[in-house]
CSV table of C-alpha atoms in Angstrom, one decimal:
chain,number,residue,atom,x,y,z
A,1,MET,CA,98.6,100.6,74.0
A,2,VAL,CA,101.6,98.4,74.9
A,3,ALA,CA,101.5,96.6,78.3
A,4,ILE,CA,104.8,96.9,80.1
A,5,ASP,CA,106.0,93.8,82.1
A,6,TYR,CA,107.3,94.8,85.5
A,7,PHE,CA,107.2,91.2,86.9
A,8,ASP,CA,111.0,90.6,86.8
A,9,THR,CA,111.7,94.1,88.2
A,10,VAL,CA,109.3,93.5,91.2
A,11,VAL,CA,110.8,90.1,91.8
A,12,LEU,CA,114.3,91.5,91.9
A,13,GLY,CA,113.1,94.3,94.2
A,14,GLY,CA,111.7,91.7,96.5
A,15,LEU,CA,115.0,89.9,96.5
A,16,LEU,CA,117.3,92.9,96.9
A,17,HIS,CA,115.3,95.3,99.1
A,18,ASP,CA,117.2,94.3,102.3
A,19,ILE,CA,120.6,93.7,100.9
A,20,GLY,CA,121.9,96.8,102.6
A,21,LYS,CA,121.3,95.1,106.0
A,22,LEU,CA,124.5,93.1,105.3
A,23,LYS,CA,126.6,96.3,105.4
A,24,GLN,CA,124.7,97.5,108.5
A,25,ARG,CA,125.6,94.3,110.3
A,26,ALA,CA,129.2,94.9,109.3
A,27,GLY,CA,129.1,98.2,111.1
A,28,VAL,CA,128.0,100.8,108.4
A,29,ARG,CA,125.7,103.2,110.2
A,30,GLU,CA,123.2,104.2,107.5
A,31,ARG,CA,119.7,103.2,106.7
A,32,HIS,CA,119.5,99.8,105.0
A,33,GLN,CA,117.3,101.2,102.2
A,34,VAL,CA,120.0,103.7,101.2
A,35,LEU,CA,122.7,101.0,101.3
A,36,SER,CA,120.5,98.7,99.3
A,37,LYS,CA,119.9,101.4,96.7
A,38,ARG,CA,123.6,102.0,96.3
A,39,PHE,CA,124.2,98.3,95.8
A,40,VAL,CA,121.6,98.1,93.0
A,41,GLU,CA,122.9,101.3,91.4
A,42,VAL,CA,126.2,99.6,90.5
A,43,LEU,CA,124.7,96.3,89.2
A,44,GLN,CA,124.8,95.4,85.5
A,45,LEU,CA,121.1,94.7,84.9
A,46,PRO,CA,119.4,93.0,81.9
A,47,ALA,CA,117.6,95.3,79.6
A,48,GLU,CA,114.1,94.0,80.7
A,49,ILE,CA,114.7,95.3,84.2
A,50,HIS,CA,113.4,98.8,84.8
A,51,ARG,CA,116.3,100.3,86.7
A,52,GLU,CA,114.6,103.5,88.0
A,53,LEU,CA,111.6,101.5,89.2
A,54,LEU,CA,113.9,98.9,90.8
A,55,LEU,CA,115.7,101.7,92.7
A,56,GLU,CA,112.4,103.1,94.0
A,57,LEU,CA,111.2,99.6,95.1
A,58,VAL,CA,114.4,98.9,97.0
A,59,GLU,CA,114.6,102.4,98.6
A,60,ARG,CA,110.9,102.8,99.5
A,61,HIS,CA,109.7,99.4,100.8
A,62,HIS,CA,108.8,100.9,104.2
A,63,ASP,CA,106.2,103.5,105.0
A,64,ARG,CA,106.9,104.4,108.6
A,65,VAL,CA,106.5,107.9,109.8
A,66,ASP,CA,109.9,107.8,111.6
A,67,ARG,CA,111.5,107.6,108.1
A,68,PRO,CA,112.3,110.6,105.9
A,69,GLU,CA,109.6,111.3,103.3
A,70,SER,CA,112.1,110.6,100.6
A,71,LEU,CA,112.2,107.0,101.7
A,72,ARG,CA,108.4,106.5,102.3
A,73,LEU,CA,106.3,104.3,100.0
A,74,SER,CA,103.4,106.7,100.6
A,75,GLN,CA,105.2,109.4,98.5
A,76,LEU,CA,104.8,107.3,95.4
A,77,SER,CA,101.7,107.3,93.3
A,78,GLY,CA,99.9,105.2,90.6
A,79,TYR,CA,101.4,101.9,89.5
A,80,ARG,CA,104.7,102.7,91.2
A,81,LYS,CA,103.0,102.8,94.6
A,82,LYS,CA,101.1,99.5,93.9
A,83,LEU,CA,104.3,97.8,92.9
A,84,ALA,CA,106.2,99.1,96.0
A,85,GLN,CA,103.3,97.8,98.1
A,86,ILE,CA,104.0,94.3,96.8
A,87,VAL,CA,107.6,94.5,97.8
A,88,ALA,CA,106.6,96.0,101.2
A,89,GLU,CA,104.1,93.2,101.8
A,90,ALA,CA,106.7,90.6,100.8
A,91,ASP,CA,109.1,92.3,103.3
A,92,HIS,CA,106.4,92.2,106.0
A,93,LEU,CA,105.6,88.5,105.4
A,94,SER,CA,109.3,87.4,105.3
A,95,SER,CA,110.1,89.3,108.5
A,96,GLY,CA,107.0,87.7,110.1
A,97,GLU,CA,108.5,84.2,109.7
A,98,ARG,CA,111.3,85.2,112.2
A,99,GLU,CA,108.8,86.1,114.9
A,100,PRO,CA,108.3,83.1,117.2
A,101,ASP,CA,104.7,81.9,117.3
A,102,ALA,CA,102.9,81.2,120.6
A,103,SER,CA,103.3,77.4,120.2
A,104,GLU,CA,107.1,77.8,120.0
A,105,ASP,CA,107.1,80.0,123.1
A,106,ALA,CA,105.0,77.4,125.0
A,107,LYS,CA,107.5,74.6,124.0
A,108,ARG,CA,110.4,76.7,125.2
A,109,ALA,CA,108.6,77.4,128.5
A,110,ALA,CA,107.9,73.7,129.1
A,111,LEU,CA,111.6,73.0,128.9
């Protein structure tokens, strides 16, 4: 059995999963996951990148019930779901750095 290396694909998914937010902020009214997927679809990718997996990782990095099932991470299975969970956790951690912590709020209140 040959092991397939998905590392570069997951890293690229982590980097590109929110690229569609740029178009949203420019006024395009569509879900950022869909816009991100469209961006990735036209990229020239190296052979070691698994294109279909990358598209899934970019499109399905959320699992909120207010999203269509076609965009939910929970609709994946097996290794694809586990890899999408890595991108989702990276998304969660990176968005958490933008949330002010209590000590920053206390500093602002003291001013």
